[in-house]
mmCIF file of C-alpha atoms in Angstrom:
data_model
loop_
_atom_site.group_PDB
_atom_site.id
_atom_site.type_symbol
_atom_site.label_atom_id
_atom_site.label_comp_id
_atom_site.label_asym_id
_atom_site.label_seq_id
_atom_site.Cartn_x
_atom_site.Cartn_y
_atom_site.Cartn_z
ATOM 1 C CA GLN A 1066 -95.035 38.853 -91.128
ATOM 2 C CA LEU A 1067 -93.735 38.332 -94.628
ATOM 3 C CA GLN A 1068 -91.301 35.422 -95.017
ATOM 4 C CA LEU A 1069 -89.380 34.222 -98.057
ATOM 5 C CA GLN A 1070 -87.673 30.873 -98.605
ATOM 6 C CA GLU A 1071 -85.488 29.815 -101.517
ATOM 7 C CA SER A 1072 -85.396 26.263 -102.862
ATOM 8 C CA GLY A 1073 -83.633 24.465 -105.678
ATOM 9 C CA PRO A 1074 -80.649 22.269 -106.598
ATOM 10 C CA GLY A 1075 -77.366 23.032 -104.893
ATOM 11 C CA LEU A 1076 -75.271 21.728 -107.782
ATOM 12 C CA VAL A 1077 -75.599 22.585 -111.465
ATOM 13 C CA LYS A 1078 -73.364 21.454 -114.321
ATOM 14 C CA PRO A 1079 -71.623 24.008 -116.554
ATOM 15 C CA SER A 1080 -73.675 25.068 -119.600
ATOM 16 C CA GLU A 1081 -76.917 23.924 -117.962
ATOM 17 C CA THR A 1082 -79.724 26.024 -116.479
ATOM 18 C CA LEU A 1083 -79.875 27.069 -112.842
ATOM 19 C CA SER A 1084 -83.451 27.085 -111.534
ATOM 20 C CA LEU A 1085 -84.555 28.420 -108.159
ATOM 21 C CA THR A 1086 -87.915 29.116 -106.581
ATOM 22 C CA CYS A 1087 -88.838 31.527 -103.806
ATOM 23 C CA ASN A 1088 -91.883 30.715 -101.700
ATOM 24 C CA VAL A 1089 -93.622 33.733 -100.183
ATOM 25 C CA SER A 1090 -95.619 33.301 -96.959
ATOM 26 C CA GLY A 1091 -97.319 35.714 -94.598
ATOM 27 C CA GLY A 1092 -98.406 37.941 -97.478
ATOM 28 C CA SER A 1093 -99.638 37.923 -101.047
ATOM 29 C CA ILE A 1094 -97.306 37.970 -104.019
ATOM 30 C CA SER A 1095 -100.080 39.861 -105.804
ATOM 31 C CA SER A 1096 -99.549 42.921 -103.598
ATOM 32 C CA SER A 1097 -99.015 46.074 -105.646
ATOM 33 C CA ASP A 1098 -96.668 47.387 -102.950
ATOM 34 C CA TYR A 1099 -93.875 45.040 -103.937
ATOM 35 C CA TYR A 1100 -91.630 43.788 -106.649
ATOM 36 C CA TRP A 1101 -89.962 40.425 -105.988
ATOM 37 C CA GLY A 1102 -86.251 40.140 -106.526
ATOM 38 C CA TRP A 1103 -83.216 37.893 -106.772
ATOM 39 C CA ILE A 1104 -79.788 38.851 -105.463
ATOM 40 C CA ARG A 1105 -76.620 36.749 -105.343
ATOM 41 C CA GLN A 1106 -73.272 36.764 -103.547
ATOM 42 C CA PRO A 1107 -70.322 34.892 -105.081
ATOM 43 C CA PRO A 1108 -67.812 33.512 -102.556
ATOM 44 C CA GLY A 1109 -65.685 36.306 -101.141
ATOM 45 C CA LYS A 1110 -67.505 39.018 -103.068
ATOM 46 C CA GLY A 1111 -70.276 41.542 -102.534
ATOM 47 C CA LEU A 1112 -73.958 41.291 -103.306
ATOM 48 C CA GLU A 1113 -75.206 41.602 -106.890
ATOM 49 C CA TRP A 1114 -78.793 42.387 -107.840
ATOM 50 C CA ILE A 1115 -79.953 39.993 -110.580
ATOM 51 C CA GLY A 1116 -83.476 41.123 -111.363
ATOM 52 C CA SER A 1117 -87.006 41.703 -110.119
ATOM 53 C CA VAL A 1118 -90.559 40.840 -111.159
ATOM 54 C CA PHE A 1119 -94.022 42.318 -110.522
ATOM 55 C CA HIS A 1120 -97.065 40.151 -109.897
ATOM 56 C CA SER A 1121 -98.203 40.914 -113.459
ATOM 57 C CA GLY A 1122 -95.118 39.114 -114.773
ATOM 58 C CA SER A 1123 -93.343 42.269 -115.864
ATOM 59 C CA SER A 1124 -89.645 41.928 -115.042
ATOM 60 C CA PHE A 1125 -86.383 43.842 -115.259
ATOM 61 C CA HIS A 1126 -82.788 42.633 -114.926
ATOM 62 C CA THR A 1127 -79.222 43.752 -114.495
ATOM 63 C CA PRO A 1128 -77.746 44.406 -117.955
ATOM 64 C CA SER A 1129 -74.772 42.072 -117.425
ATOM 65 C CA LEU A 1130 -77.014 39.024 -116.999
ATOM 66 C CA LYS A 1131 -80.031 40.083 -119.001
ATOM 67 C CA SER A 1132 -79.470 37.705 -121.923
ATOM 68 C CA ARG A 1133 -79.229 34.636 -119.655
ATOM 69 C CA VAL A 1134 -81.808 35.406 -116.957
ATOM 70 C CA SER A 1135 -85.552 35.019 -116.741
ATOM 71 C CA ILE A 1136 -87.722 35.696 -113.708
ATOM 72 C CA SER A 1137 -91.338 34.587 -113.515
ATOM 73 C CA VAL A 1138 -94.161 34.633 -110.987
ATOM 74 C CA ASP A 1139 -96.833 32.059 -110.108
ATOM 75 C CA THR A 1140 -99.564 33.856 -108.197
ATOM 76 C CA SER A 1141 -101.544 30.646 -107.652
ATOM 77 C CA LYS A 1142 -98.639 29.210 -105.653
ATOM 78 C CA ASN A 1143 -97.465 32.528 -104.165
ATOM 79 C CA GLN A 1144 -94.025 31.867 -105.638
ATOM 80 C CA PHE A 1145 -91.581 33.438 -108.031
ATOM 81 C CA SER A 1146 -88.718 31.791 -109.862
ATOM 82 C CA LEU A 1147 -85.301 32.456 -111.343
ATOM 83 C CA LYS A 1148 -83.650 30.768 -114.298
ATOM 84 C CA VAL A 1149 -80.052 31.418 -115.346
ATOM 85 C CA ARG A 1150 -79.085 29.768 -118.603
ATOM 86 C CA SER A 1151 -75.666 28.558 -119.773
ATOM 87 C CA VAL A 1152 -74.084 28.753 -116.335
ATOM 88 C CA THR A 1153 -70.350 28.799 -115.673
ATOM 89 C CA ALA A 1154 -68.269 28.646 -112.515
ATOM 90 C CA ALA A 1155 -68.716 32.423 -112.235
ATOM 91 C CA ASP A 1156 -72.389 31.813 -111.411
ATOM 92 C CA THR A 1157 -71.429 29.928 -108.238
ATOM 93 C CA ALA A 1158 -72.944 31.966 -105.414
ATOM 94 C CA VAL A 1159 -75.409 32.160 -102.566
ATOM 95 C CA TYR A 1160 -78.702 33.183 -104.138
ATOM 96 C CA TYR A 1161 -81.206 35.234 -102.133
ATOM 97 C CA CYS A 1162 -84.774 36.157 -102.871
ATOM 98 C CA ALA A 1163 -86.135 39.369 -101.410
ATOM 99 C CA SER A 1164 -89.176 41.615 -101.436
ATOM 100 C CA LEU A 1165 -88.546 44.994 -103.054
ATOM 101 C CA TRP A 1166 -90.743 47.685 -101.510
ATOM 102 C CA ARG A 1167 -91.732 49.853 -104.450
ATOM 103 C CA ALA A 1168 -92.339 53.046 -102.483
ATOM 104 C CA THR A 1169 -88.752 53.252 -101.274
ATOM 105 C CA ASP A 1170 -86.764 50.977 -103.640
ATOM 106 C CA VAL A 1171 -85.555 48.920 -100.716
ATOM 107 C CA PHE A 1172 -85.168 45.177 -100.235
ATOM 108 C CA ASP A 1173 -86.986 44.942 -96.925
ATOM 109 C CA ILE A 1174 -87.411 41.183 -96.365
ATOM 110 C CA TRP A 1175 -84.886 38.550 -97.447
ATOM 111 C CA GLY A 1176 -84.746 34.785 -97.543
ATOM 112 C CA GLN A 1177 -81.864 33.007 -95.850
ATOM 113 C CA GLY A 1178 -80.245 32.206 -99.171
ATOM 114 C CA THR A 1179 -79.309 29.005 -100.951
ATOM 115 C CA MET A 1180 -75.828 28.045 -102.132
ATOM 116 C CA VAL A 1181 -75.556 27.016 -105.759
ATOM 117 C CA THR A 1182 -72.318 25.527 -107.062
ATOM 118 C CA VAL A 1183 -71.606 25.206 -110.767
ATOM 119 C CA SER A 1184 -69.343 22.221 -111.302
ATOM 120 C CA SER A 1185 -69.137 19.093 -113.392
ATOM 121 C CA GLN B 339 -71.480 48.568 -114.256
ATOM 122 C CA SER B 340 -69.375 48.883 -111.093
ATOM 123 C CA ALA B 341 -70.263 48.050 -107.548
ATOM 124 C CA LEU B 342 -70.305 50.785 -104.939
ATOM 125 C CA THR B 343 -67.041 50.950 -102.993
ATOM 126 C CA GLN B 344 -66.890 50.068 -99.306
ATOM 127 C CA PRO B 345 -63.879 49.423 -97.064
ATOM 128 C CA ALA B 346 -63.226 45.693 -96.764
ATOM 129 C CA SER B 347 -63.101 45.824 -92.983
ATOM 130 C CA VAL B 348 -63.701 48.144 -90.054
ATOM 131 C CA SER B 349 -63.100 47.372 -86.405
ATOM 132 C CA GLY B 350 -63.822 48.953 -83.047
ATOM 133 C CA SER B 351 -64.009 48.226 -79.358
ATOM 134 C CA PRO B 352 -67.273 47.789 -77.469
ATOM 135 C CA GLY B 353 -68.903 51.144 -76.788
ATOM 136 C CA GLN B 354 -67.055 52.945 -79.543
ATOM 137 C CA SER B 355 -68.540 54.379 -82.719
ATOM 138 C CA ILE B 356 -67.528 53.303 -86.202
ATOM 139 C CA THR B 357 -68.440 54.613 -89.644
ATOM 140 C CA ILE B 358 -68.639 52.637 -92.876
ATOM 141 C CA SER B 359 -68.447 54.549 -96.145
ATOM 142 C CA CYS B 360 -70.156 53.702 -99.435
ATOM 143 C CA SER B 361 -68.762 55.534 -102.437
ATOM 144 C CA GLY B 362 -70.669 55.808 -105.683
ATOM 145 C CA THR B 363 -71.128 58.279 -108.501
ATOM 146 C CA SER B 364 -73.398 61.122 -109.542
ATOM 147 C CA GLY B 365 -75.453 58.528 -111.403
ATOM 148 C CA ASP B 366 -76.373 56.528 -108.351
ATOM 149 C CA VAL B 367 -75.604 57.552 -104.739
ATOM 150 C CA GLY B 368 -75.341 61.231 -105.626
ATOM 151 C CA ASN B 369 -78.458 61.348 -107.782
ATOM 152 C CA TYR B 370 -81.103 59.674 -105.648
ATOM 153 C CA ASN B 371 -82.002 59.709 -101.962
ATOM 154 C CA LEU B 372 -82.316 55.942 -102.161
ATOM 155 C CA VAL B 373 -79.344 54.430 -100.345
ATOM 156 C CA SER B 374 -80.108 51.497 -98.081
ATOM 157 C CA TRP B 375 -77.942 49.542 -95.662
ATOM 158 C CA TYR B 376 -78.130 45.875 -94.668
ATOM 159 C CA GLN B 377 -76.632 43.888 -91.816
ATOM 160 C CA HIS B 378 -75.740 40.300 -92.635
ATOM 161 C CA HIS B 379 -74.736 37.653 -90.147
ATOM 162 C CA PRO B 380 -73.328 34.700 -92.144
ATOM 163 C CA GLY B 381 -75.865 31.960 -92.707
ATOM 164 C CA LYS B 382 -78.787 34.229 -91.911
ATOM 165 C CA ALA B 383 -81.040 36.474 -93.939
ATOM 166 C CA PRO B 384 -79.710 40.003 -94.448
ATOM 167 C CA GLN B 385 -81.601 42.617 -92.430
ATOM 168 C CA LEU B 386 -82.554 46.106 -93.540
ATOM 169 C CA LEU B 387 -81.053 48.763 -91.265
ATOM 170 C CA ILE B 388 -81.449 52.053 -93.136
ATOM 171 C CA TYR B 389 -83.450 53.178 -96.177
ATOM 172 C CA GLU B 390 -83.803 56.439 -98.128
ATOM 173 C CA ASP B 391 -80.293 57.427 -96.963
ATOM 174 C CA SER B 392 -81.123 57.928 -93.285
ATOM 175 C CA LYS B 393 -84.466 56.413 -92.270
ATOM 176 C CA ARG B 394 -84.708 53.498 -89.862
ATOM 177 C CA PRO B 395 -87.386 50.809 -90.152
ATOM 178 C CA SER B 396 -89.390 50.155 -87.020
ATOM 179 C CA GLY B 397 -87.550 47.875 -84.640
ATOM 180 C CA ILE B 398 -84.049 48.933 -85.700
ATOM 181 C CA SER B 399 -81.920 50.352 -82.893
ATOM 182 C CA ASP B 400 -81.149 54.081 -82.994
ATOM 183 C CA ARG B 401 -77.484 53.092 -82.603
ATOM 184 C CA PHE B 402 -77.569 52.723 -86.374
ATOM 185 C CA SER B 403 -77.682 55.936 -88.387
ATOM 186 C CA GLY B 404 -77.231 56.808 -92.037
ATOM 187 C CA SER B 405 -76.071 59.939 -93.796
ATOM 188 C CA LYS B 406 -74.893 61.103 -97.188
ATOM 189 C CA SER B 407 -72.639 63.763 -98.633
ATOM 190 C CA GLY B 408 -72.338 64.070 -102.382
ATOM 191 C CA ASN B 409 -71.572 60.685 -103.904
ATOM 192 C CA THR B 410 -70.691 59.015 -100.589
ATOM 193 C CA ALA B 411 -73.114 57.518 -98.097
ATOM 194 C CA SER B 412 -72.165 56.473 -94.590
ATOM 195 C CA LEU B 413 -73.453 54.136 -91.903
ATOM 196 C CA THR B 414 -72.504 54.904 -88.319
ATOM 197 C CA ILE B 415 -72.828 52.366 -85.541
ATOM 198 C CA SER B 416 -72.616 53.955 -82.113
ATOM 199 C CA GLY B 417 -72.178 52.158 -78.802
ATOM 200 C CA LEU B 418 -70.663 49.168 -80.586
ATOM 201 C CA LYS B 419 -71.764 45.767 -79.254
ATOM 202 C CA ALA B 420 -70.459 42.253 -79.818
ATOM 203 C CA GLU B 421 -73.674 41.410 -81.669
ATOM 204 C CA ASP B 422 -72.853 44.085 -84.263
ATOM 205 C CA GLU B 423 -70.063 41.903 -85.623
ATOM 206 C CA ALA B 424 -71.337 41.099 -89.102
ATOM 207 C CA ASP B 425 -71.055 42.052 -92.754
ATOM 208 C CA TYR B 426 -72.635 45.333 -93.867
ATOM 209 C CA HIS B 427 -73.770 46.139 -97.387
ATOM 210 C CA CYS B 428 -74.947 49.379 -98.932
ATOM 211 C CA CYS B 429 -77.234 49.589 -101.948
ATOM 212 C CA SER B 430 -78.314 52.458 -104.168
ATOM 213 C CA TYR B 431 -80.947 52.898 -106.825
ATOM 214 C CA ALA B 432 -79.080 53.697 -110.044
ATOM 215 C CA GLY B 433 -81.731 54.573 -112.609
ATOM 216 C CA THR B 434 -83.784 52.611 -115.101
ATOM 217 C CA THR B 435 -80.868 50.811 -116.785
ATOM 218 C CA LEU B 436 -78.720 49.612 -113.887
ATOM 219 C CA HIS B 437 -81.582 49.748 -111.365
ATOM 220 C CA TYR B 438 -79.809 48.625 -108.160
ATOM 221 C CA LEU B 439 -76.111 48.619 -107.270
ATOM 222 C CA PHE B 440 -74.748 47.019 -104.119
ATOM 223 C CA GLY B 441 -71.528 47.853 -102.347
ATOM 224 C CA THR B 442 -68.494 45.600 -102.078
ATOM 225 C CA GLY B 443 -69.373 44.820 -98.462
ATOM 226 C CA THR B 444 -67.651 45.609 -95.151
ATOM 227 C CA LYS B 445 -66.809 43.169 -92.389
ATOM 228 C CA VAL B 446 -67.180 44.743 -88.957
ATOM 229 C CA THR B 447 -65.109 43.252 -86.169
ATOM 230 C CA VAL B 448 -65.741 44.054 -82.508
ATOM 231 C CA LEU B 449 -62.408 43.835 -80.730
#
């Protein structure tokens, strides 16, 4: 049974870089059946897809964040990571990692999420 | 890009049926049979309920059903139970630029 778990700092200062890691267990991140994605939910708002990465390292992102976001994969550790540069208070959110099943474009397994607050 | 539009809240009594709408455009909901629905109890991982507009993953109760008409998708919960009280989110594939759009989210209250 595939499981995902986010980790990273809960507090980031404005203008700095937010860095999160998602550990994948119960399956291989090198599976060709999946992309691996990041989704966030600001307080009181809906979910927002941030971006996704394939085990090859190929990634794609939402246009609104594209210039500040990078997503990478470490197959040796079965992990993938998110970096958001130059953060502001608007980046305060619960961040989720999820597996994206390529055959159906669906996020089928999610982590529990980690709250990240941007504040000085 | 804009999020898909959902009602902020929907409520019903135990045993009743409720329907949550998810309104998009001809570029997303109306163009692909790729709407999915997620149930989210606060503090827990969201759970996939419906994919490809109307398909249920194994293990999901048949009380949950999905449908679509034009640019609007719907999730119906029949035989409402207390445990169904949660937030519900729709998502649609939106092409190779926007990729994935989520809805604004709906809070379901069981009276």
